[in-house]
PDB file of C-alpha atoms and ligand atoms in Angstrom:
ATOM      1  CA  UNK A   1     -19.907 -58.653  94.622  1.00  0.00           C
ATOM      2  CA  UNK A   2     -18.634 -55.279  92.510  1.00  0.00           C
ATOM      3  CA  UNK A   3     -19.012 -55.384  89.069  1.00  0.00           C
ATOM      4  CA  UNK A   4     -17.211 -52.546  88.699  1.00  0.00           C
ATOM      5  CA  UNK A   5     -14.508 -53.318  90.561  1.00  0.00           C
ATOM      6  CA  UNK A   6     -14.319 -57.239  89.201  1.00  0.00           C
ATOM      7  CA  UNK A   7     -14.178 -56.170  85.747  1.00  0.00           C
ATOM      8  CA  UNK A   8     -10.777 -54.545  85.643  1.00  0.00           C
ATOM      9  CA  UNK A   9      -9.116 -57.619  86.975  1.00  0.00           C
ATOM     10  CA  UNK A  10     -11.376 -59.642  84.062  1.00  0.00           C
ATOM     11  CA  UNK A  11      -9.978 -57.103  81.574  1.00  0.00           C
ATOM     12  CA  UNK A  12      -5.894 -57.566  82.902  1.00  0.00           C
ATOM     13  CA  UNK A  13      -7.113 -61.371  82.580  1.00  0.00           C
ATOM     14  CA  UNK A  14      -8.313 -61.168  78.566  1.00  0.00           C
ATOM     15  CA  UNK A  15      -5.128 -58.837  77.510  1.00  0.00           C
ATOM     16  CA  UNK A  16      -2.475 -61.624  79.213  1.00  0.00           C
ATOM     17  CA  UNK A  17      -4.159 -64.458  77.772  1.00  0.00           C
ATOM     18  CA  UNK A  18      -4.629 -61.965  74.411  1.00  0.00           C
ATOM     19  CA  UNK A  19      -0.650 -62.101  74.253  1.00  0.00           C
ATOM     20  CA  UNK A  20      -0.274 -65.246  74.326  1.00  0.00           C
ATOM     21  CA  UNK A  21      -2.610 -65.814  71.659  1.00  0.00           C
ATOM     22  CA  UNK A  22      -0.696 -62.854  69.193  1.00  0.00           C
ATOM     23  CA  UNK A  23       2.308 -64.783  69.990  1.00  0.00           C
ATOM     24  CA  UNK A  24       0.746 -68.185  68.810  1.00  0.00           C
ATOM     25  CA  UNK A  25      -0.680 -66.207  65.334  1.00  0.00           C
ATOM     26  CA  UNK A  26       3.207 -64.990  64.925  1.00  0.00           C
ATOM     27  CA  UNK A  27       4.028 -68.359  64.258  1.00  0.00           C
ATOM     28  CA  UNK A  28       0.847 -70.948  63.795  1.00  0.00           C
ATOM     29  CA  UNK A  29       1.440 -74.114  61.953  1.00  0.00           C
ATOM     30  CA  UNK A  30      -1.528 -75.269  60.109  1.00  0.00           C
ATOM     31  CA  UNK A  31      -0.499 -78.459  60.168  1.00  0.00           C
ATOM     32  CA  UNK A  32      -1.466 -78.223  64.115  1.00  0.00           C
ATOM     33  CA  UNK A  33      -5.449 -77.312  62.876  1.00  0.00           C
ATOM     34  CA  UNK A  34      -7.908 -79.904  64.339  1.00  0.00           C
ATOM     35  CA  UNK A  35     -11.390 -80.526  63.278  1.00  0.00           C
ATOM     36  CA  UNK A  36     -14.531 -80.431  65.524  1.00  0.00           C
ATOM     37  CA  UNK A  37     -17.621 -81.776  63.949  1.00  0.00           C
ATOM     38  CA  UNK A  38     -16.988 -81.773  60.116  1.00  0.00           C
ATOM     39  CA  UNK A  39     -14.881 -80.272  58.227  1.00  0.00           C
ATOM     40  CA  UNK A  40     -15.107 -76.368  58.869  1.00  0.00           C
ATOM     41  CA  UNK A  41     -15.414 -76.434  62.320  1.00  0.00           C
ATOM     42  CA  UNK A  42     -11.546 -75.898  63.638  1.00  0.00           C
ATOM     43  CA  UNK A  43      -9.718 -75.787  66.740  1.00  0.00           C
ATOM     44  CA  UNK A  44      -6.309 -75.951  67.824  1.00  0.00           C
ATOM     45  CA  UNK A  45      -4.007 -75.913  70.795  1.00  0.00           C
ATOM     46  CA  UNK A  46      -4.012 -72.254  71.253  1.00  0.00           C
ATOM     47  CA  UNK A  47      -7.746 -72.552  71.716  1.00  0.00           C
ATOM     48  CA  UNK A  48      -7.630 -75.076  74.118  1.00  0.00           C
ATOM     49  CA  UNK A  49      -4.605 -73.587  76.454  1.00  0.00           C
ATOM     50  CA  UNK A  50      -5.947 -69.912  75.974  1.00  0.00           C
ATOM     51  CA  UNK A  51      -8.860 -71.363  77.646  1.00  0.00           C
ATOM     52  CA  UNK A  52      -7.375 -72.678  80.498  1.00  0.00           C
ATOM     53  CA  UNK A  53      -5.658 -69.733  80.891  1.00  0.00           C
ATOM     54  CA  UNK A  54      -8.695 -68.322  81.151  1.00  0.00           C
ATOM     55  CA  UNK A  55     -10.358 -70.449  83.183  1.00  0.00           C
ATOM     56  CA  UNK A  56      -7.731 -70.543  85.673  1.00  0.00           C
ATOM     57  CA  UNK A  57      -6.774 -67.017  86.236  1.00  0.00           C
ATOM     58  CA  UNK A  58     -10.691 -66.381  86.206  1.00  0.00           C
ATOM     59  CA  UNK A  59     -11.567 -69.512  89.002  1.00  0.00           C
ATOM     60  CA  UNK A  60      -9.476 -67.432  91.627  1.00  0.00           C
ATOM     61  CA  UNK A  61     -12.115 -64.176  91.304  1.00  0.00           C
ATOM     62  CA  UNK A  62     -14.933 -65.774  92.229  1.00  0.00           C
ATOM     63  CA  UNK A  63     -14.168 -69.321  94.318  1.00  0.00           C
ATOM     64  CA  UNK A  64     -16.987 -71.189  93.598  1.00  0.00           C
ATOM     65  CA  UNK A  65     -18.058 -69.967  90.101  1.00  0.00           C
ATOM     66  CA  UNK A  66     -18.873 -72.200  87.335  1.00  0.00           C
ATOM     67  CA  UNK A  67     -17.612 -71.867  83.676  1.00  0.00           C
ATOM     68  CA  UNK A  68     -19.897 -72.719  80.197  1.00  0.00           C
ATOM     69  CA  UNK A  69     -16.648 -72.065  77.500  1.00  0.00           C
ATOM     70  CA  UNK A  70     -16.221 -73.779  74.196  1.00  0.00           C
ATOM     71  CA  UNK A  71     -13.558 -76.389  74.078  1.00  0.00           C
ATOM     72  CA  UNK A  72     -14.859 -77.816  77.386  1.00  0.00           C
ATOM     73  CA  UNK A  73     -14.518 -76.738  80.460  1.00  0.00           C
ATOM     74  CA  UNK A  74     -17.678 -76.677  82.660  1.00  0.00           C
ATOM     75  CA  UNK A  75     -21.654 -77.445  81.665  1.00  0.00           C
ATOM     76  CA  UNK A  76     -24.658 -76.012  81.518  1.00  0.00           C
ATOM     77  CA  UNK A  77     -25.490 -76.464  84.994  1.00  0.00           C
ATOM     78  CA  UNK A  78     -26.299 -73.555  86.861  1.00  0.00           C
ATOM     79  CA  UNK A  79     -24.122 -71.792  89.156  1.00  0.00           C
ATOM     80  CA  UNK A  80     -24.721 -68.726  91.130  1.00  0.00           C
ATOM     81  CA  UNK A  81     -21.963 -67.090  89.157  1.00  0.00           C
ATOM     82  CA  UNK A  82     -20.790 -68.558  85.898  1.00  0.00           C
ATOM     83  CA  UNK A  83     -18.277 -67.553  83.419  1.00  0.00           C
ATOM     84  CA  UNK A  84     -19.650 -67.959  79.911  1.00  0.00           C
ATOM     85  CA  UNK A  85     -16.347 -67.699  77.607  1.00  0.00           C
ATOM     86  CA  UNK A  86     -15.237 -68.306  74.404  1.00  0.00           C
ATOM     87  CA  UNK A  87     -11.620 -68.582  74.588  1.00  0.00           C
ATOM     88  CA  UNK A  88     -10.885 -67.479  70.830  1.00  0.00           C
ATOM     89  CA  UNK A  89     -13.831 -66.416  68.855  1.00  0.00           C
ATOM     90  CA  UNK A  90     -12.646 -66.044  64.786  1.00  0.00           C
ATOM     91  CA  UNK A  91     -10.458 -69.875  65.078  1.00  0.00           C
ATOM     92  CA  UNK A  92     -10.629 -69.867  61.041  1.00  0.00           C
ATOM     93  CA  UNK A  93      -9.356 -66.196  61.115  1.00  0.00           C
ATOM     94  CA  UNK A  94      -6.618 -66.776  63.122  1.00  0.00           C
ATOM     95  CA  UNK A  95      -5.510 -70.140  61.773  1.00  0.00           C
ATOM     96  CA  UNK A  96      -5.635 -68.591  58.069  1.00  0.00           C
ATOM     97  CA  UNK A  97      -3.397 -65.348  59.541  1.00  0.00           C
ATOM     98  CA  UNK A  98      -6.534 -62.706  58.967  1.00  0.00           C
ATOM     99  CA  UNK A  99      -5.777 -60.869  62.287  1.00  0.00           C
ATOM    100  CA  UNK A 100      -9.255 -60.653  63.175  1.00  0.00           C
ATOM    101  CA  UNK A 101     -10.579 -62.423  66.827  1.00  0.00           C
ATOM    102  CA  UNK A 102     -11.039 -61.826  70.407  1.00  0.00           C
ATOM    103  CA  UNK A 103     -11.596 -63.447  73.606  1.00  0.00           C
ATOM    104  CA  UNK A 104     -15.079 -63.286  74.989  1.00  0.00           C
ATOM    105  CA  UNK A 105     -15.868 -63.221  78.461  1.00  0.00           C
ATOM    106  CA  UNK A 106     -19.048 -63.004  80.313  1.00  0.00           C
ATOM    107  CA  UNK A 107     -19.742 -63.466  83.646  1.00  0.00           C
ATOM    108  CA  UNK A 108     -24.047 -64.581  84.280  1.00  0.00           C
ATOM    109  CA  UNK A 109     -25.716 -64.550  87.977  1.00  0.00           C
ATOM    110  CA  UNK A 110     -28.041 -66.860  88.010  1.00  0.00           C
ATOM    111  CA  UNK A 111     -28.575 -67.126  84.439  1.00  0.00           C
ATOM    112  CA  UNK A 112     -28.384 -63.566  83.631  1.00  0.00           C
ATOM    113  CA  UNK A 113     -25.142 -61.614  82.153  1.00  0.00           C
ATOM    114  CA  UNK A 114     -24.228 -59.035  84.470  1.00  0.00           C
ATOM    115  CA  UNK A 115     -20.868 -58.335  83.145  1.00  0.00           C
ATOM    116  CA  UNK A 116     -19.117 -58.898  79.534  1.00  0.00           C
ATOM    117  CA  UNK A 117     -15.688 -57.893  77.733  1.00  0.00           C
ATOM    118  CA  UNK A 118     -14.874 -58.579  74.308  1.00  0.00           C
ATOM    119  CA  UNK A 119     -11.028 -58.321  73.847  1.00  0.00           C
ATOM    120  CA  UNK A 120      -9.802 -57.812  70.251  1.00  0.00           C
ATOM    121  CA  UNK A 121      -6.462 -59.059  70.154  1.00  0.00           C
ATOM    122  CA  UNK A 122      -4.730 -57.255  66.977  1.00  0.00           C
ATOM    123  CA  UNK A 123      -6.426 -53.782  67.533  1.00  0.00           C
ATOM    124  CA  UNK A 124      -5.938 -53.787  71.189  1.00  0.00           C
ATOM    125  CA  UNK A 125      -9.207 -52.823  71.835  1.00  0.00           C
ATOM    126  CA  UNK A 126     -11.151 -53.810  74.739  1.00  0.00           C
ATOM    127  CA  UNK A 127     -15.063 -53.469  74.801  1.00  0.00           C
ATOM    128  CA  UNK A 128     -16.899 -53.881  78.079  1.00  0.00           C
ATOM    129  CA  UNK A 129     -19.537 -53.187  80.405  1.00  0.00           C
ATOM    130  CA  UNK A 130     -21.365 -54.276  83.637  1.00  0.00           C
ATOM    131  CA  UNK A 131     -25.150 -54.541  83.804  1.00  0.00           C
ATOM    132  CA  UNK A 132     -26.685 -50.806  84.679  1.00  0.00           C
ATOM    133  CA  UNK A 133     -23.599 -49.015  83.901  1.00  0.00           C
ATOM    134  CA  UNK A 134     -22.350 -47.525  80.601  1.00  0.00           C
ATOM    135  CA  UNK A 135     -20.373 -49.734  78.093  1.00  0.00           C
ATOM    136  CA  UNK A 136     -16.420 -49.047  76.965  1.00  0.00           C
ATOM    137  CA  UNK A 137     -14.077 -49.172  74.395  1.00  0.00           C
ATOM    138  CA  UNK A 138     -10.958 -48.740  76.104  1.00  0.00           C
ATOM    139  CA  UNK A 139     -11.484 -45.939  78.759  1.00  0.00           C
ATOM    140  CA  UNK A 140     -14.176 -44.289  75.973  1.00  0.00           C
ATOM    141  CA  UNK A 141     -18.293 -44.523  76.355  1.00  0.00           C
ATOM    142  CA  UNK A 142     -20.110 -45.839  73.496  1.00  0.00           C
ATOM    143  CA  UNK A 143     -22.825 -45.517  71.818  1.00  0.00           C
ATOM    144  CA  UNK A 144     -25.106 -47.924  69.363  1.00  0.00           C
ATOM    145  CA  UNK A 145     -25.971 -45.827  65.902  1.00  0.00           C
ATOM    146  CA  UNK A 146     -28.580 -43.733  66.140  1.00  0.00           C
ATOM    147  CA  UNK A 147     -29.123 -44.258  61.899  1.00  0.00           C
ATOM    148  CA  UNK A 148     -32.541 -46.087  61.502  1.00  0.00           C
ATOM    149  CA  UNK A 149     -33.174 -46.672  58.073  1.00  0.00           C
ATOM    150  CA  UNK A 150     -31.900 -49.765  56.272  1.00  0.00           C
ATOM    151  CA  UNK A 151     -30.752 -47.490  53.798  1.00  0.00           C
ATOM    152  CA  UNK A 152     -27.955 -45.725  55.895  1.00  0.00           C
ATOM    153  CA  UNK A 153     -26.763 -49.268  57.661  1.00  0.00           C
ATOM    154  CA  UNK A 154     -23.822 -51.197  57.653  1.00  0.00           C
ATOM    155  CA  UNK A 155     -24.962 -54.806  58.615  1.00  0.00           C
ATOM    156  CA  UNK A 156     -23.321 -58.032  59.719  1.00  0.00           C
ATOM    157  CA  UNK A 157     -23.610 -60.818  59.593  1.00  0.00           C
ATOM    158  CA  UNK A 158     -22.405 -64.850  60.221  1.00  0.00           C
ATOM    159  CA  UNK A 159     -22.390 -67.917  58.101  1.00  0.00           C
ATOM    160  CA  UNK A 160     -23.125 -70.799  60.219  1.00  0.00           C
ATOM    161  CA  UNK A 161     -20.797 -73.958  59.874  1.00  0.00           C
ATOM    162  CA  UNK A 162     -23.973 -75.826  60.043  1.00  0.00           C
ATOM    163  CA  UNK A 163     -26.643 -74.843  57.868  1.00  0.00           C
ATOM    164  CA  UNK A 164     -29.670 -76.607  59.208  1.00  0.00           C
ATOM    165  CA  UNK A 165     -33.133 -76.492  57.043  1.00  0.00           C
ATOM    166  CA  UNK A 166     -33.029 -72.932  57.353  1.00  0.00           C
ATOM    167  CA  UNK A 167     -30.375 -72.485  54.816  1.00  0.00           C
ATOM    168  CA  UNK A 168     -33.169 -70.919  52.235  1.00  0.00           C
ATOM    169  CA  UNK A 169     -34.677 -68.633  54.724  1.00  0.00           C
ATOM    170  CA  UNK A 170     -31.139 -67.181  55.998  1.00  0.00           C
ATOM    171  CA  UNK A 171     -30.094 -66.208  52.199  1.00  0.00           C
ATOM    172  CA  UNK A 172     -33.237 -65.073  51.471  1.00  0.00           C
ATOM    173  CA  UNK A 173     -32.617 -62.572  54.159  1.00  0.00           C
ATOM    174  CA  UNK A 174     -28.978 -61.771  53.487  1.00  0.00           C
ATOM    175  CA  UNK A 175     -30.438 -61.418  49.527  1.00  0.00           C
ATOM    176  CA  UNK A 176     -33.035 -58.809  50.792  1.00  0.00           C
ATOM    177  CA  UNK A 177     -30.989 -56.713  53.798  1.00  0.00           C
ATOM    178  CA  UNK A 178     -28.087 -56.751  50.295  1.00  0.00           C
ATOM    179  CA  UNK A 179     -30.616 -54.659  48.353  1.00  0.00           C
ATOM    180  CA  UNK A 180     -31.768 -52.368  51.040  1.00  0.00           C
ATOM    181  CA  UNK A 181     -28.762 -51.487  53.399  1.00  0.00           C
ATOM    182  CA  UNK A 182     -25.281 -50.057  52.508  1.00  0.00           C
ATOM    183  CA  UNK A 183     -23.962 -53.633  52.607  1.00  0.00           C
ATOM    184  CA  UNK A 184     -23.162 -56.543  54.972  1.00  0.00           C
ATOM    185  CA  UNK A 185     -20.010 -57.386  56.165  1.00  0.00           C
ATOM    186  CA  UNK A 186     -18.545 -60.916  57.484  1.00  0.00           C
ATOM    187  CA  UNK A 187     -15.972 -60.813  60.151  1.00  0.00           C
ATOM    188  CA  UNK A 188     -15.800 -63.920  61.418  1.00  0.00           C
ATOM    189  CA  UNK A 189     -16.206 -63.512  65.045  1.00  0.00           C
ATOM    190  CA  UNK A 190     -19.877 -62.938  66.423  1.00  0.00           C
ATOM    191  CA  UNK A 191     -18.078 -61.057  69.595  1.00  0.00           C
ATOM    192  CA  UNK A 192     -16.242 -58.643  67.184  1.00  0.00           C
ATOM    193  CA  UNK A 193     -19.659 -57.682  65.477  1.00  0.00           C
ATOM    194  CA  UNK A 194     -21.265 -57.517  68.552  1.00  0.00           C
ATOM    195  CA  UNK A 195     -18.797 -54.841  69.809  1.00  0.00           C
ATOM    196  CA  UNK A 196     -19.053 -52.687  66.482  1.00  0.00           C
ATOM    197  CA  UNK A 197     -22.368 -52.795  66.932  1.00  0.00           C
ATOM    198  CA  UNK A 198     -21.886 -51.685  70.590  1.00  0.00           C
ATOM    199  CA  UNK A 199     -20.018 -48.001  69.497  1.00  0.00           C
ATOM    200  CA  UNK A 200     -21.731 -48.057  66.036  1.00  0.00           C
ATOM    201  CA  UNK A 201     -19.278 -49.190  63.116  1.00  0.00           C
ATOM    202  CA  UNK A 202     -22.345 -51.384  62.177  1.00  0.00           C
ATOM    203  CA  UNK A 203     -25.535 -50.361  62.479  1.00  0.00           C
ATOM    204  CA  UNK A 204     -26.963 -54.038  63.101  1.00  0.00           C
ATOM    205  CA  UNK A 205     -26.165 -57.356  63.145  1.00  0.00           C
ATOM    206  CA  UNK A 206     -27.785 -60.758  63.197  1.00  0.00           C
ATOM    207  CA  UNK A 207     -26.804 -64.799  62.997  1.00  0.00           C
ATOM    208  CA  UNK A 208     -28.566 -68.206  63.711  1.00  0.00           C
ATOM    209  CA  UNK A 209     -26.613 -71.061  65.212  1.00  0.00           C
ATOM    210  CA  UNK A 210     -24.971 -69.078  67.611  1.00  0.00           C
ATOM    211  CA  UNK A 211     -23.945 -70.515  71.199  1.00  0.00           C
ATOM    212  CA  UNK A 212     -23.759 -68.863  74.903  1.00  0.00           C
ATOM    213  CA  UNK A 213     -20.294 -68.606  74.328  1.00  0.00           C
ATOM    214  CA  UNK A 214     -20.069 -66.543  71.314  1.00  0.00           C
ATOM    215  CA  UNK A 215     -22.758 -63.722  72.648  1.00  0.00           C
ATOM    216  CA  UNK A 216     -23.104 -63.193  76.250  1.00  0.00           C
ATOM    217  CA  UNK A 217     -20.588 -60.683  76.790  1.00  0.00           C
ATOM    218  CA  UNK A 218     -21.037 -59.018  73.543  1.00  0.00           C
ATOM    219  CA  UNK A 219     -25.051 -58.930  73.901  1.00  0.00           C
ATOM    220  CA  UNK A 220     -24.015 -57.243  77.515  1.00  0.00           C
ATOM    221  CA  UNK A 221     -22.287 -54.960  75.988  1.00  0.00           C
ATOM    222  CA  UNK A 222     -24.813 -54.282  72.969  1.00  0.00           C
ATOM    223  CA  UNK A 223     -27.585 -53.200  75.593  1.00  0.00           C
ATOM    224  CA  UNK A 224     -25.402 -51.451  77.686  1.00  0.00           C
ATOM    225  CA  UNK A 225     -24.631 -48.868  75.172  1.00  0.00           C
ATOM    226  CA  UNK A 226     -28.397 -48.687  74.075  1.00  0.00           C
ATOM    227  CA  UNK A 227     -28.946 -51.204  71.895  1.00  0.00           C
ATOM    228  CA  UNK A 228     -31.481 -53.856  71.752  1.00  0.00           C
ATOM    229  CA  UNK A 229     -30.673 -57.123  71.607  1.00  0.00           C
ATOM    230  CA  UNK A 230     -33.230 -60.451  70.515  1.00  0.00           C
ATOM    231  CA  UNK A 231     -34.008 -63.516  68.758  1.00  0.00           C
ATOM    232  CA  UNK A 232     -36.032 -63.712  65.394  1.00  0.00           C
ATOM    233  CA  UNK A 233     -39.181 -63.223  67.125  1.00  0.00           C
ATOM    234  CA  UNK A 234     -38.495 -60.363  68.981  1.00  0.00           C
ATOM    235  CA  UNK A 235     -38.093 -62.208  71.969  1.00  0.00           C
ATOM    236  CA  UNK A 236     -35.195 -62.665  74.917  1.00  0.00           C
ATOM    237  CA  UNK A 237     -34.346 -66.046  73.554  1.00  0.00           C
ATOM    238  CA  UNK A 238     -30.828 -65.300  72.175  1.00  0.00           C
ATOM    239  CA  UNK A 239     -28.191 -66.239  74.604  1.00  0.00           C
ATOM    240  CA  UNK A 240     -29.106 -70.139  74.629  1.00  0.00           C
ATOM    241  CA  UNK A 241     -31.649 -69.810  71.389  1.00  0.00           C
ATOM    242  CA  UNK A 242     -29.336 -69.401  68.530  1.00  0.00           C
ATOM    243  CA  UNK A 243     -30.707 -66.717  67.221  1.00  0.00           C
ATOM    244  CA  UNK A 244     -29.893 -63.039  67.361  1.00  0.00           C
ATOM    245  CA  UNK A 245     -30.140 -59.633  66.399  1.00  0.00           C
ATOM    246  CA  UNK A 246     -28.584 -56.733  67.784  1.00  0.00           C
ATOM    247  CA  UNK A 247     -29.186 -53.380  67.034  1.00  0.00           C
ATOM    248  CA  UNK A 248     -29.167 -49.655  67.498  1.00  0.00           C
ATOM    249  CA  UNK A 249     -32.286 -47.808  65.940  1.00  0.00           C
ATOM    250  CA  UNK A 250     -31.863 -50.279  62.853  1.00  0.00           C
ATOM    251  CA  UNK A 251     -33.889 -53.356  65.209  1.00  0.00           C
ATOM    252  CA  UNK A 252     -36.843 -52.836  64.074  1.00  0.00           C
ATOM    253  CA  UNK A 253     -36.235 -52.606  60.693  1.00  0.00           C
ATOM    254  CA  UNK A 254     -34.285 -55.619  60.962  1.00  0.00           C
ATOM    255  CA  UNK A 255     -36.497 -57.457  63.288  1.00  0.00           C
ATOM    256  CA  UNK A 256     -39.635 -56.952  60.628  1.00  0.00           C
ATOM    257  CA  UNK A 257     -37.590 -58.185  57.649  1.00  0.00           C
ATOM    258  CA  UNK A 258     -35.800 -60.825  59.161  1.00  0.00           C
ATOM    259  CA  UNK A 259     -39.646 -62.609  60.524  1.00  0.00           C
ATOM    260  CA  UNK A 260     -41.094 -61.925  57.679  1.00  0.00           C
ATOM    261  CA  UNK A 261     -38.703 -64.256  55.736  1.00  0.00           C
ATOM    262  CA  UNK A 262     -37.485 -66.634  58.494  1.00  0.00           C
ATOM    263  CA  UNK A 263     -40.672 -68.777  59.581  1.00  0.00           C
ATOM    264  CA  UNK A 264     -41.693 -69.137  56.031  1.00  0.00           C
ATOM    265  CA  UNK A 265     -42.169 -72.359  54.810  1.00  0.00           C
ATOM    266  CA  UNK A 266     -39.614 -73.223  51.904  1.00  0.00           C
ATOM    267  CA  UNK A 267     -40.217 -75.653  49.096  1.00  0.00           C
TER     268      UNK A 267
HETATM  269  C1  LIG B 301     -17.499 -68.540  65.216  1.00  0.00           C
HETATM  270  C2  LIG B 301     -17.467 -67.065  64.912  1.00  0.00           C
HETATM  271  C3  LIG B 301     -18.178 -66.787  63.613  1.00  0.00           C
HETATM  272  C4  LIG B 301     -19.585 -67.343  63.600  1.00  0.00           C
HETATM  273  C5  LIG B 301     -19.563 -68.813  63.943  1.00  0.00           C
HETATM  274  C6  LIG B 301     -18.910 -69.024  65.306  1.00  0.00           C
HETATM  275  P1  LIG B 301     -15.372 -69.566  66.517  1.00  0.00           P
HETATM  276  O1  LIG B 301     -16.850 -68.846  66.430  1.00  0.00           O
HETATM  277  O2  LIG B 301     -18.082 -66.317  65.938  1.00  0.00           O
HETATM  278  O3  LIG B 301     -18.262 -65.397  63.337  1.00  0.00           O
HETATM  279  O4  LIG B 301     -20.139 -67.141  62.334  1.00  0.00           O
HETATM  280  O5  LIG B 301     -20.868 -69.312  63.946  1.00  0.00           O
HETATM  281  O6  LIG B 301     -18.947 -70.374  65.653  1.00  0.00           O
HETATM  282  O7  LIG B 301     -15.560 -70.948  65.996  1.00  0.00           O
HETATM  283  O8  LIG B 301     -14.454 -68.755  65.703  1.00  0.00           O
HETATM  284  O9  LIG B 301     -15.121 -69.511  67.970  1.00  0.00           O
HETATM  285 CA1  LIG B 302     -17.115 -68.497  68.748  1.00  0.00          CA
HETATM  286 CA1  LIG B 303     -13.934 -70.216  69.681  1.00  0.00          CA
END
């Protein structure tokens, strides 16, 4: 199997299914919103057919490949080859018109994510990169920041939908990185702040509650372009973990605050 020469048919895959969902933003009814598990936790029929889309253009690349994606399709069981996808990653962006989301594809063998693009619908720009090789915006290398003091860093961050007993911990964090950084932004779509990590509009960025889906393309692409890429401890638990932080020279900054606060016990 070529990487290299897989991904470009991956990448015509993302922008097709990318138009169809800037058509459905055009025009989305929010009376058409569905809820997942609660009340902030949306999804809607452009989710749901975008991944099929998906999954069906994707199926024919690699017969016998298995699929881990968001509203459904596949499991967690083990494939040689799986695709790991989140068909629309920033669902409450697009379904309150902020034109900020992507499609995130990854492709794992045996486990491991060998190849990853992160499609950003309204900007038309598509990140990407295959394990060993450089990592892309567009046709254009990037790069992870090379800044690697708090004090010079643009962070980012997510708010989970489901704040477990961590809640404390997490704003402690956010309370401290506020005081000591440049700022911290919230996007709204974990494979969007994992790309501007990738060519350095943020310097970091780190979330809990996370899923496969929403980081195993981006993380790809993170390391590929020199970053480094864990979970709170410093370890390689972040694509199934929940937790992660990706970096450029900012990780272990990042990585020291973010322990020190996080397996503190809270009142
Ligand atoms: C969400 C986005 C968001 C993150 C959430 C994710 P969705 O994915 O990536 O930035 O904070 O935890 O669930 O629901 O838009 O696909
Ligand atoms: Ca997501
Ligand atoms: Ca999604």
């Amino acid at each position: 199997m070529n990487l290299e020469d897989l991904k470009p048919e991956v990448i015509q895959i993302c922008k097709e299914v990318g138009q169809f969902i800037r058509e459905e933003a055009q025009a989305f009814d929010r009376s058409r919103i569905e809820f997942k598990h609660g009340f902030n936790n949306l999804v809607s029929y452009v989710d749901k057919e975008a991944e099929q889309k998906l999954v069906r253009h994707l199926k024919r690349l690699i017969p016998g490949s298995g699929f881990l994606a968001e509203e459904g399709t596949g499991s967690s069981s083990r494939n040689e080859f799986d695709w790991i996808i989140d068909p629309l990653d920033g669902t409450t962006n697009f379904m309150h018109g902020l034109p900020v989301f992507a499609i995130s594809v990854g492709l794992a063998k045996h486990g491991k994510p060998v190849l990853g693009v992160v499609y950003e619908v309204n900007r038309n720009e598509c990140f990407h990169a295959t394990i060993n090789n450089p990592a892309y915006c567009n046709d254009q290398p990037i790069r992870v920041s090379v800044v690697s003091q708090l004090n010079e860093s643009l962070l980012a961050t997510g708010f989970p939908y489901n704040y477990s007993d961590k809640k404390e911990n997490y704003l402690e964090i956010i309370r401290l990185f506020l005081e000591q950084t440049h700022g911290i932004r919230r996007l709204g779509s974990a494979a969007i702040d994992l790309a501007y990590v990738a060519c350095g509009r943020f310097e970091g960025f780190f979330e809990y509650n996370l899923n496969a889906w929403d980081v195993a393309a981006g993380a790809l692409i993170v390391q590929q372009a020199g970053g480094r890429v864990t979970d709170f401890s410093g370890g390689n638990n972040f694509l199934h973990g929940g937790e992660i932080i990706a970096a450029g020279e900012v990780h272990s900054p990042m990585l020291e605050l973010i322990k020190s606060q996080w397996f503190k016990k809270k009142a």
